[in-house]
Amino acid sequence: MNGEPTIPSCESRFPAVTASIAAARHWVRDCVKGFGGPLHQHRMIQTAELLVSELITNAIRHGVGPPLIRLTWNGRLLRIAVSDDSDRWPRMRATKTPEPGGFGMQLLERLAHRWGVTPRHPGKTVWAELSLAP
């Protein structure tokens, strides 16, 4: 050990099938409970489940390959990262669109403390941070 504190994290790859959406939500709850402390009883868990389901849905519908989800907890922020092998970045849909669905990025914009997209080779990682503080 180098004396650096360990930042708790969980990582899992899910098949690119719709059944993975529910499985990812359950995995988030189990992962966050494992982090312990005040987080496991905080309403942030429900928000994390919702955002993960939206992000993995986007990765399955618009991405390439099985999505990889990583959660990291630093005691103040929960970082959610969903990676896939597509170079196609997410985009915000207009709220007046009559088509059902497609509003996951708007949820991300409203619920996350901050979020972004990081390029990878191949693909991208869409990430969001949720803050324990109100």
Short mmCIF file of N, CA, C and O in Angstrom, two decimals:
data_model
loop_
_atom_site.label_atom_id
_atom_site.label_comp_id
_atom_site.label_asym_id
_atom_site.label_seq_id
_atom_site.Cartn_x
_atom_site.Cartn_y
_atom_site.Cartn_z
N MET A 1 0.85 -1.18 0.00
CA MET A 1 0.00 0.00 0.00
C MET A 1 0.89 1.24 0.00
O MET A 1 1.90 1.28 0.65
N ASN A 2 0.44 2.26 -0.68
CA ASN A 2 1.21 3.49 -0.78
C ASN A 2 0.70 4.58 0.16
O ASN A 2 1.11 5.72 0.07
N GLY A 3 -0.21 4.25 1.07
CA GLY A 3 -0.73 5.23 2.01
C GLY A 3 -1.88 6.06 1.46
O GLY A 3 -2.48 6.83 2.19
N GLU A 4 -2.21 5.90 0.18
CA GLU A 4 -3.33 6.62 -0.42
C GLU A 4 -4.63 5.96 0.03
O GLU A 4 -4.72 4.73 0.07
N PRO A 5 -5.65 6.75 0.37
CA PRO A 5 -6.93 6.14 0.72
C PRO A 5 -7.55 5.47 -0.50
O PRO A 5 -7.43 5.95 -1.61
N THR A 6 -8.20 4.35 -0.27
CA THR A 6 -8.86 3.63 -1.34
C THR A 6 -10.25 4.23 -1.56
O THR A 6 -10.99 4.44 -0.61
N ILE A 7 -10.57 4.53 -2.79
CA ILE A 7 -11.89 5.06 -3.13
C ILE A 7 -12.75 3.86 -3.53
O ILE A 7 -12.42 3.16 -4.49
N PRO A 8 -13.85 3.62 -2.77
CA PRO A 8 -14.70 2.47 -3.10
C PRO A 8 -15.29 2.58 -4.50
O PRO A 8 -15.73 3.66 -4.92
N SER A 9 -15.29 1.46 -5.21
CA SER A 9 -15.88 1.44 -6.54
C SER A 9 -16.39 0.04 -6.87
O SER A 9 -15.98 -0.94 -6.24
N CYS A 10 -17.28 -0.03 -7.82
CA CYS A 10 -17.82 -1.28 -8.36
C CYS A 10 -17.82 -1.14 -9.87
O CYS A 10 -18.03 -0.05 -10.39
N GLU A 11 -17.62 -2.25 -10.55
CA GLU A 11 -17.61 -2.23 -12.01
C GLU A 11 -18.20 -3.53 -12.51
O GLU A 11 -17.90 -4.60 -11.97
N SER A 12 -19.06 -3.43 -13.53
CA SER A 12 -19.64 -4.63 -14.11
C SER A 12 -20.01 -4.37 -15.57
O SER A 12 -20.46 -3.28 -15.93
N ARG A 13 -19.84 -5.39 -16.37
CA ARG A 13 -20.25 -5.33 -17.78
C ARG A 13 -21.55 -6.11 -17.91
O ARG A 13 -21.71 -7.17 -17.32
N PHE A 14 -22.48 -5.54 -18.66
CA PHE A 14 -23.80 -6.15 -18.84
C PHE A 14 -24.02 -6.49 -20.31
O PHE A 14 -23.57 -5.75 -21.18
N PRO A 15 -24.74 -7.58 -20.58
CA PRO A 15 -25.07 -7.89 -21.98
C PRO A 15 -25.91 -6.77 -22.59
O PRO A 15 -26.68 -6.12 -21.88
N ALA A 16 -25.78 -6.55 -23.87
CA ALA A 16 -26.52 -5.49 -24.56
C ALA A 16 -27.93 -5.97 -24.92
O ALA A 16 -28.32 -6.04 -26.08
N VAL A 17 -28.69 -6.31 -23.86
CA VAL A 17 -30.08 -6.75 -24.02
C VAL A 17 -30.93 -5.99 -23.01
O VAL A 17 -30.44 -5.55 -21.97
N THR A 18 -32.23 -5.85 -23.31
CA THR A 18 -33.09 -5.05 -22.44
C THR A 18 -33.21 -5.60 -21.02
O THR A 18 -33.44 -4.84 -20.09
N ALA A 19 -33.05 -6.90 -20.83
CA ALA A 19 -33.10 -7.48 -19.48
C ALA A 19 -31.99 -6.91 -18.59
O ALA A 19 -32.10 -6.93 -17.36
N SER A 20 -30.95 -6.38 -19.19
CA SER A 20 -29.84 -5.81 -18.42
C SER A 20 -30.23 -4.52 -17.70
O SER A 20 -29.58 -4.13 -16.73
N ILE A 21 -31.28 -3.87 -18.15
CA ILE A 21 -31.70 -2.60 -17.53
C ILE A 21 -32.12 -2.85 -16.08
O ILE A 21 -31.63 -2.20 -15.16
N ALA A 22 -33.00 -3.82 -15.87
CA ALA A 22 -33.43 -4.16 -14.50
C ALA A 22 -32.26 -4.72 -13.70
O ALA A 22 -32.09 -4.40 -12.52
N ALA A 23 -31.47 -5.56 -14.32
CA ALA A 23 -30.32 -6.14 -13.62
C ALA A 23 -29.35 -5.05 -13.17
O ALA A 23 -28.80 -5.11 -12.06
N ALA A 24 -29.16 -4.03 -13.98
CA ALA A 24 -28.25 -2.93 -13.63
C ALA A 24 -28.80 -2.13 -12.45
O ALA A 24 -28.04 -1.71 -11.57
N ARG A 25 -30.10 -1.93 -12.40
CA ARG A 25 -30.71 -1.21 -11.26
C ARG A 25 -30.45 -1.96 -9.96
O ARG A 25 -30.08 -1.37 -8.95
N HIS A 26 -30.65 -3.27 -9.97
CA HIS A 26 -30.40 -4.08 -8.76
C HIS A 26 -28.92 -4.06 -8.39
O HIS A 26 -28.57 -3.97 -7.20
N TRP A 27 -28.08 -4.13 -9.40
CA TRP A 27 -26.63 -4.10 -9.17
C TRP A 27 -26.22 -2.79 -8.51
O TRP A 27 -25.40 -2.78 -7.59
N VAL A 28 -26.80 -1.67 -8.95
CA VAL A 28 -26.50 -0.36 -8.36
C VAL A 28 -26.83 -0.36 -6.88
O VAL A 28 -26.03 0.05 -6.04
N ARG A 29 -28.02 -0.82 -6.53
CA ARG A 29 -28.44 -0.85 -5.12
C ARG A 29 -27.47 -1.69 -4.29
O ARG A 29 -27.03 -1.28 -3.22
N ASP A 30 -27.11 -2.88 -4.79
CA ASP A 30 -26.19 -3.74 -4.05
C ASP A 30 -24.82 -3.10 -3.91
O ASP A 30 -24.20 -3.15 -2.84
N CYS A 31 -24.34 -2.49 -4.98
CA CYS A 31 -23.03 -1.84 -4.96
C CYS A 31 -23.01 -0.71 -3.95
O CYS A 31 -22.10 -0.62 -3.11
N VAL A 32 -24.01 0.16 -3.99
CA VAL A 32 -24.05 1.32 -3.11
C VAL A 32 -24.19 0.88 -1.65
O VAL A 32 -23.56 1.45 -0.76
N LYS A 33 -24.98 -0.15 -1.40
CA LYS A 33 -25.08 -0.66 -0.03
C LYS A 33 -23.72 -1.13 0.47
O LYS A 33 -23.38 -0.97 1.64
N GLY A 34 -22.94 -1.68 -0.42
CA GLY A 34 -21.60 -2.14 -0.06
C GLY A 34 -20.65 -1.00 0.30
O GLY A 34 -19.68 -1.20 1.03
N PHE A 35 -20.92 0.20 -0.21
CA PHE A 35 -20.09 1.35 0.14
C PHE A 35 -20.26 1.74 1.60
O PHE A 35 -19.39 2.34 2.20
N GLY A 36 -21.44 1.42 2.19
CA GLY A 36 -21.70 1.71 3.60
C GLY A 36 -21.86 3.19 3.88
O GLY A 36 -22.07 4.00 2.99
N GLY A 37 -21.76 3.54 5.15
CA GLY A 37 -21.89 4.93 5.57
C GLY A 37 -23.27 5.47 5.30
O GLY A 37 -24.24 4.71 5.15
N PRO A 38 -23.40 6.79 5.24
CA PRO A 38 -24.71 7.41 5.08
C PRO A 38 -25.33 7.18 3.71
O PRO A 38 -26.54 7.32 3.54
N LEU A 39 -24.53 6.83 2.74
CA LEU A 39 -25.03 6.69 1.37
C LEU A 39 -26.06 5.58 1.24
O LEU A 39 -27.05 5.73 0.53
N HIS A 40 -25.88 4.47 1.94
CA HIS A 40 -26.77 3.32 1.73
C HIS A 40 -28.19 3.58 2.20
O HIS A 40 -29.09 2.83 1.85
N GLN A 41 -28.44 4.63 2.96
CA GLN A 41 -29.80 4.97 3.37
C GLN A 41 -30.28 6.27 2.73
O GLN A 41 -31.35 6.76 3.07
N HIS A 42 -29.54 6.82 1.85
CA HIS A 42 -29.84 8.12 1.26
C HIS A 42 -30.72 7.96 0.03
O HIS A 42 -30.63 6.96 -0.69
N ARG A 43 -31.55 8.95 -0.27
CA ARG A 43 -32.41 8.93 -1.46
C ARG A 43 -31.59 8.93 -2.75
O ARG A 43 -32.13 8.65 -3.82
N MET A 44 -30.31 9.21 -2.64
CA MET A 44 -29.45 9.23 -3.82
C MET A 44 -29.44 7.86 -4.51
O MET A 44 -29.25 7.78 -5.72
N ILE A 45 -29.67 6.80 -3.77
CA ILE A 45 -29.68 5.46 -4.36
C ILE A 45 -30.75 5.37 -5.44
O ILE A 45 -30.50 4.87 -6.54
N GLN A 46 -31.94 5.88 -5.16
CA GLN A 46 -33.02 5.83 -6.15
C GLN A 46 -32.68 6.67 -7.38
O GLN A 46 -32.97 6.26 -8.51
N THR A 47 -32.07 7.81 -7.16
CA THR A 47 -31.66 8.65 -8.29
C THR A 47 -30.59 7.93 -9.11
O THR A 47 -30.64 7.94 -10.34
N ALA A 48 -29.65 7.29 -8.43
CA ALA A 48 -28.60 6.54 -9.13
C ALA A 48 -29.20 5.40 -9.95
O ALA A 48 -28.81 5.19 -11.10
N GLU A 49 -30.16 4.69 -9.39
CA GLU A 49 -30.82 3.61 -10.12
C GLU A 49 -31.50 4.14 -11.38
O GLU A 49 -31.41 3.54 -12.45
N LEU A 50 -32.20 5.26 -11.23
CA LEU A 50 -32.90 5.86 -12.37
C LEU A 50 -31.91 6.27 -13.46
O LEU A 50 -32.10 5.95 -14.64
N LEU A 51 -30.84 6.96 -13.07
CA LEU A 51 -29.87 7.43 -14.07
C LEU A 51 -29.15 6.26 -14.73
O LEU A 51 -28.91 6.28 -15.94
N VAL A 52 -28.80 5.24 -13.96
CA VAL A 52 -28.14 4.07 -14.55
C VAL A 52 -29.08 3.40 -15.55
O VAL A 52 -28.64 3.01 -16.64
N SER A 53 -30.36 3.28 -15.21
CA SER A 53 -31.28 2.64 -16.15
C SER A 53 -31.40 3.46 -17.44
O SER A 53 -31.47 2.90 -18.53
N GLU A 54 -31.41 4.78 -17.32
CA GLU A 54 -31.46 5.62 -18.52
C GLU A 54 -30.18 5.49 -19.34
O GLU A 54 -30.22 5.36 -20.57
N LEU A 55 -29.03 5.53 -18.67
CA LEU A 55 -27.75 5.47 -19.39
C LEU A 55 -27.51 4.10 -20.03
O LEU A 55 -27.01 4.02 -21.16
N ILE A 56 -27.87 3.03 -19.33
CA ILE A 56 -27.66 1.71 -19.93
C ILE A 56 -28.66 1.48 -21.07
O ILE A 56 -28.33 0.85 -22.06
N THR A 57 -29.85 2.05 -20.94
CA THR A 57 -30.82 1.96 -22.04
C THR A 57 -30.26 2.63 -23.28
O THR A 57 -30.31 2.07 -24.39
N ASN A 58 -29.69 3.82 -23.11
CA ASN A 58 -29.06 4.51 -24.25
C ASN A 58 -27.91 3.70 -24.83
O ASN A 58 -27.76 3.61 -26.05
N ALA A 59 -27.09 3.11 -23.95
CA ALA A 59 -25.95 2.32 -24.42
C ALA A 59 -26.42 1.09 -25.21
O ALA A 59 -25.82 0.72 -26.22
N ILE A 60 -27.50 0.47 -24.76
CA ILE A 60 -28.02 -0.71 -25.45
C ILE A 60 -28.67 -0.32 -26.78
O ILE A 60 -28.45 -0.96 -27.80
N ARG A 61 -29.46 0.76 -26.78
CA ARG A 61 -30.17 1.18 -28.00
C ARG A 61 -29.27 1.82 -29.04
O ARG A 61 -29.44 1.61 -30.23
N HIS A 62 -28.34 2.65 -28.60
CA HIS A 62 -27.57 3.46 -29.53
C HIS A 62 -26.08 3.13 -29.56
O HIS A 62 -25.36 3.64 -30.40
N GLY A 63 -25.64 2.31 -28.61
CA GLY A 63 -24.22 2.01 -28.50
C GLY A 63 -23.83 0.76 -29.26
O GLY A 63 -24.61 0.18 -30.01
N VAL A 64 -22.60 0.35 -29.02
CA VAL A 64 -22.05 -0.85 -29.64
C VAL A 64 -21.42 -1.68 -28.53
O VAL A 64 -20.68 -1.16 -27.70
N GLY A 65 -21.73 -2.96 -28.52
CA GLY A 65 -21.12 -3.86 -27.56
C GLY A 65 -21.78 -3.80 -26.20
O GLY A 65 -22.67 -2.99 -25.94
N PRO A 66 -21.34 -4.69 -25.30
CA PRO A 66 -21.92 -4.72 -23.96
C PRO A 66 -21.47 -3.52 -23.13
O PRO A 66 -20.28 -3.22 -23.04
N PRO A 67 -22.42 -2.80 -22.52
CA PRO A 67 -22.05 -1.63 -21.72
C PRO A 67 -21.32 -2.02 -20.43
O PRO A 67 -21.58 -3.06 -19.83
N LEU A 68 -20.42 -1.15 -20.05
CA LEU A 68 -19.67 -1.30 -18.80
C LEU A 68 -20.12 -0.19 -17.86
O LEU A 68 -20.12 0.98 -18.23
N ILE A 69 -20.53 -0.56 -16.64
CA ILE A 69 -20.96 0.42 -15.65
C ILE A 69 -19.95 0.42 -14.51
O ILE A 69 -19.53 -0.63 -14.03
N ARG A 70 -19.58 1.63 -14.10
CA ARG A 70 -18.65 1.80 -12.98
C ARG A 70 -19.24 2.85 -12.03
O ARG A 70 -19.63 3.93 -12.47
N LEU A 71 -19.30 2.51 -10.75
CA LEU A 71 -19.72 3.44 -9.71
C LEU A 71 -18.54 3.71 -8.80
O LEU A 71 -17.81 2.77 -8.44
N THR A 72 -18.34 4.95 -8.44
CA THR A 72 -17.25 5.35 -7.56
C THR A 72 -17.81 6.28 -6.49
O THR A 72 -18.57 7.21 -6.82
N TRP A 73 -17.44 6.06 -5.25
CA TRP A 73 -17.93 6.86 -4.12
C TRP A 73 -16.74 7.44 -3.36
O TRP A 73 -15.89 6.70 -2.86
N ASN A 74 -16.66 8.77 -3.27
CA ASN A 74 -15.53 9.39 -2.56
C ASN A 74 -15.93 9.97 -1.20
O ASN A 74 -15.19 10.73 -0.60
N GLY A 75 -17.12 9.61 -0.74
CA GLY A 75 -17.59 10.10 0.55
C GLY A 75 -18.45 11.35 0.42
O GLY A 75 -19.12 11.75 1.37
N ARG A 76 -18.45 11.94 -0.74
CA ARG A 76 -19.23 13.15 -1.01
C ARG A 76 -19.99 13.06 -2.32
O ARG A 76 -21.12 13.50 -2.43
N LEU A 77 -19.36 12.47 -3.32
CA LEU A 77 -19.97 12.34 -4.65
C LEU A 77 -20.03 10.88 -5.09
O LEU A 77 -19.05 10.14 -4.90
N LEU A 78 -21.15 10.50 -5.66
CA LEU A 78 -21.27 9.20 -6.31
C LEU A 78 -21.14 9.45 -7.80
O LEU A 78 -21.92 10.21 -8.39
N ARG A 79 -20.14 8.84 -8.41
CA ARG A 79 -19.92 8.99 -9.85
C ARG A 79 -20.40 7.73 -10.55
O ARG A 79 -20.01 6.62 -10.20
N ILE A 80 -21.26 7.93 -11.54
CA ILE A 80 -21.81 6.86 -12.36
C ILE A 80 -21.19 7.01 -13.74
O ILE A 80 -21.22 8.10 -14.32
N ALA A 81 -20.62 5.94 -14.26
CA ALA A 81 -20.02 5.99 -15.60
C ALA A 81 -20.49 4.78 -16.39
O ALA A 81 -20.38 3.65 -15.92
N VAL A 82 -21.04 5.03 -17.58
CA VAL A 82 -21.49 3.96 -18.46
C VAL A 82 -20.73 4.10 -19.78
O VAL A 82 -20.83 5.13 -20.44
N SER A 83 -20.01 3.05 -20.13
CA SER A 83 -19.18 3.07 -21.34
C SER A 83 -19.71 2.08 -22.37
O SER A 83 -20.23 1.03 -22.02
N ASP A 84 -19.56 2.44 -23.64
CA ASP A 84 -19.83 1.52 -24.73
C ASP A 84 -18.85 1.84 -25.86
O ASP A 84 -18.09 2.80 -25.77
N ASP A 85 -18.87 1.02 -26.89
CA ASP A 85 -17.87 1.16 -27.96
C ASP A 85 -18.31 2.00 -29.14
O ASP A 85 -17.64 2.00 -30.18
N SER A 86 -19.41 2.72 -29.01
CA SER A 86 -19.88 3.58 -30.10
C SER A 86 -19.27 4.98 -29.97
O SER A 86 -19.17 5.52 -28.87
N ASP A 87 -18.92 5.56 -31.09
CA ASP A 87 -18.42 6.94 -31.10
C ASP A 87 -19.56 7.95 -31.13
O ASP A 87 -19.33 9.15 -31.07
N ARG A 88 -20.79 7.48 -31.24
CA ARG A 88 -21.97 8.36 -31.29
C ARG A 88 -22.28 8.88 -29.88
O ARG A 88 -22.58 8.12 -28.98
N TRP A 89 -22.22 10.20 -29.71
CA TRP A 89 -22.44 10.82 -28.41
C TRP A 89 -23.93 11.05 -28.19
O TRP A 89 -24.69 11.27 -29.14
N PRO A 90 -24.36 11.05 -26.93
CA PRO A 90 -25.78 11.30 -26.65
C PRO A 90 -26.14 12.75 -26.99
O PRO A 90 -25.27 13.63 -27.00
N ARG A 91 -27.42 12.97 -27.25
CA ARG A 91 -27.87 14.33 -27.52
C ARG A 91 -29.22 14.54 -26.85
O ARG A 91 -29.99 13.61 -26.66
N MET A 92 -29.48 15.77 -26.51
CA MET A 92 -30.72 16.16 -25.87
C MET A 92 -31.82 16.24 -26.92
O MET A 92 -31.60 16.79 -27.99
N ARG A 93 -33.00 15.68 -26.62
CA ARG A 93 -34.14 15.80 -27.53
C ARG A 93 -34.99 16.99 -27.14
O ARG A 93 -35.03 17.38 -25.97
N ALA A 94 -35.68 17.54 -28.09
CA ALA A 94 -36.59 18.65 -27.82
C ALA A 94 -37.76 18.15 -26.98
O ALA A 94 -38.25 17.03 -27.19
N THR A 95 -38.20 18.95 -26.04
CA THR A 95 -39.29 18.54 -25.15
C THR A 95 -40.63 18.47 -25.86
O THR A 95 -41.54 17.82 -25.39
N LYS A 96 -40.76 19.11 -26.99
CA LYS A 96 -42.03 19.14 -27.72
C LYS A 96 -42.19 17.97 -28.68
O LYS A 96 -43.17 17.88 -29.39
N THR A 97 -41.22 17.05 -28.71
CA THR A 97 -41.27 15.91 -29.62
C THR A 97 -42.45 15.01 -29.25
O THR A 97 -42.57 14.62 -28.09
N PRO A 98 -43.31 14.67 -30.22
CA PRO A 98 -44.48 13.84 -29.91
C PRO A 98 -44.14 12.35 -29.72
O PRO A 98 -44.96 11.60 -29.22
N GLU A 99 -42.94 11.94 -30.09
CA GLU A 99 -42.56 10.53 -29.98
C GLU A 99 -42.35 10.16 -28.51
O GLU A 99 -41.84 10.95 -27.73
N PRO A 100 -42.75 8.94 -28.13
CA PRO A 100 -42.52 8.51 -26.75
C PRO A 100 -41.04 8.23 -26.49
O PRO A 100 -40.30 7.87 -27.40
N GLY A 101 -40.62 8.40 -25.25
CA GLY A 101 -39.25 8.09 -24.86
C GLY A 101 -38.26 9.13 -25.33
O GLY A 101 -38.62 10.17 -25.88
N GLY A 102 -36.99 8.86 -25.04
CA GLY A 102 -35.93 9.73 -25.51
C GLY A 102 -35.61 10.91 -24.63
O GLY A 102 -34.99 11.86 -25.07
N PHE A 103 -36.04 10.85 -23.37
CA PHE A 103 -35.82 12.00 -22.49
C PHE A 103 -34.82 11.70 -21.38
O PHE A 103 -34.75 12.43 -20.39
N GLY A 104 -34.05 10.64 -21.53
CA GLY A 104 -33.07 10.26 -20.52
C GLY A 104 -32.01 11.33 -20.27
O GLY A 104 -31.61 11.57 -19.13
N MET A 105 -31.59 12.01 -21.32
CA MET A 105 -30.56 13.03 -21.16
C MET A 105 -31.12 14.24 -20.41
O MET A 105 -30.40 14.92 -19.68
N GLN A 106 -32.41 14.52 -20.59
CA GLN A 106 -33.02 15.61 -19.82
C GLN A 106 -33.09 15.25 -18.34
O GLN A 106 -32.87 16.12 -17.49
N LEU A 107 -33.38 13.99 -18.03
CA LEU A 107 -33.34 13.55 -16.63
C LEU A 107 -31.94 13.71 -16.07
O LEU A 107 -31.76 14.17 -14.94
N LEU A 108 -30.97 13.32 -16.85
CA LEU A 108 -29.57 13.45 -16.42
C LEU A 108 -29.23 14.91 -16.13
O LEU A 108 -28.64 15.23 -15.09
N GLU A 109 -29.66 15.79 -17.00
CA GLU A 109 -29.41 17.22 -16.84
C GLU A 109 -30.05 17.75 -15.55
O GLU A 109 -29.46 18.56 -14.84
N ARG A 110 -31.23 17.28 -15.24
CA ARG A 110 -31.96 17.78 -14.07
C ARG A 110 -31.51 17.17 -12.76
O ARG A 110 -31.53 17.83 -11.73
N LEU A 111 -31.13 15.89 -12.78
CA LEU A 111 -30.87 15.19 -11.53
C LEU A 111 -29.40 15.13 -11.11
O LEU A 111 -29.11 15.00 -9.92
N ALA A 112 -28.50 15.21 -12.07
CA ALA A 112 -27.07 15.09 -11.74
C ALA A 112 -26.50 16.43 -11.27
O ALA A 112 -26.91 17.50 -11.74
N HIS A 113 -25.57 16.34 -10.34
CA HIS A 113 -24.83 17.52 -9.89
C HIS A 113 -24.06 18.09 -11.10
O HIS A 113 -24.03 19.29 -11.32
N ARG A 114 -23.45 17.19 -11.85
CA ARG A 114 -22.82 17.52 -13.13
C ARG A 114 -22.68 16.23 -13.92
O ARG A 114 -22.73 15.14 -13.35
N TRP A 115 -22.52 16.36 -15.23
CA TRP A 115 -22.37 15.19 -16.08
C TRP A 115 -21.57 15.56 -17.32
O TRP A 115 -21.37 16.73 -17.61
N GLY A 116 -21.15 14.55 -18.05
CA GLY A 116 -20.40 14.80 -19.27
C GLY A 116 -20.16 13.52 -20.05
O GLY A 116 -20.63 12.44 -19.68
N VAL A 117 -19.40 13.66 -21.11
CA VAL A 117 -19.04 12.54 -21.98
C VAL A 117 -17.53 12.59 -22.17
O VAL A 117 -16.97 13.65 -22.47
N THR A 118 -16.89 11.46 -21.99
CA THR A 118 -15.44 11.36 -22.17
C THR A 118 -15.18 10.38 -23.32
O THR A 118 -15.68 9.25 -23.28
N PRO A 119 -14.41 10.80 -24.33
CA PRO A 119 -14.10 9.86 -25.42
C PRO A 119 -13.17 8.74 -24.93
O PRO A 119 -12.36 8.95 -24.04
N ARG A 120 -13.36 7.56 -25.51
CA ARG A 120 -12.49 6.41 -25.28
C ARG A 120 -12.12 5.86 -26.65
O ARG A 120 -12.69 6.27 -27.64
N HIS A 121 -11.21 4.93 -26.65
CA HIS A 121 -10.91 4.28 -27.92
C HIS A 121 -11.10 2.79 -27.74
O HIS A 121 -10.32 2.16 -27.03
N PRO A 122 -12.10 2.18 -28.27
CA PRO A 122 -13.16 2.81 -29.04
C PRO A 122 -14.29 3.30 -28.12
O PRO A 122 -14.41 2.85 -26.99
N GLY A 123 -15.08 4.20 -28.61
CA GLY A 123 -16.31 4.58 -27.94
C GLY A 123 -16.24 5.79 -27.03
O GLY A 123 -15.48 6.73 -27.26
N LYS A 124 -17.06 5.73 -25.97
CA LYS A 124 -17.21 6.87 -25.07
C LYS A 124 -17.67 6.39 -23.70
O LYS A 124 -18.14 5.25 -23.56
N THR A 125 -17.55 7.27 -22.72
CA THR A 125 -18.11 7.05 -21.39
C THR A 125 -19.00 8.24 -21.08
O THR A 125 -18.55 9.38 -21.15
N VAL A 126 -20.25 7.97 -20.76
CA VAL A 126 -21.17 9.00 -20.29
C VAL A 126 -21.17 8.88 -18.77
O VAL A 126 -21.38 7.80 -18.23
N TRP A 127 -20.88 9.99 -18.10
CA TRP A 127 -20.77 9.95 -16.64
C TRP A 127 -21.64 11.03 -16.01
O TRP A 127 -22.00 12.01 -16.65
N ALA A 128 -21.99 10.77 -14.76
CA ALA A 128 -22.79 11.72 -13.98
C ALA A 128 -22.33 11.64 -12.54
O ALA A 128 -21.91 10.58 -12.08
N GLU A 129 -22.40 12.76 -11.86
CA GLU A 129 -22.06 12.81 -10.43
C GLU A 129 -23.28 13.25 -9.65
O GLU A 129 -23.96 14.22 -10.02
N LEU A 130 -23.54 12.52 -8.57
CA LEU A 130 -24.62 12.87 -7.65
C LEU A 130 -23.97 13.27 -6.35
O LEU A 130 -23.06 12.60 -5.85
N SER A 131 -24.45 14.37 -5.77
CA SER A 131 -23.87 14.91 -4.55
C SER A 131 -24.70 14.51 -3.34
O SER A 131 -25.93 14.57 -3.38
N LEU A 132 -24.03 14.12 -2.27
CA LEU A 132 -24.71 13.78 -1.02
C LEU A 132 -25.33 15.02 -0.40
O LEU A 132 -26.40 14.97 0.21
N ALA A 133 -24.67 16.16 -0.57
CA ALA A 133 -25.20 17.42 -0.02
C ALA A 133 -26.44 17.84 -0.78
O ALA A 133 -26.54 17.61 -1.99
N PRO A 134 -27.41 18.49 -0.08
CA PRO A 134 -28.63 18.93 -0.78
C PRO A 134 -28.34 20.00 -1.81
O PRO A 134 -27.39 20.68 -1.80
#
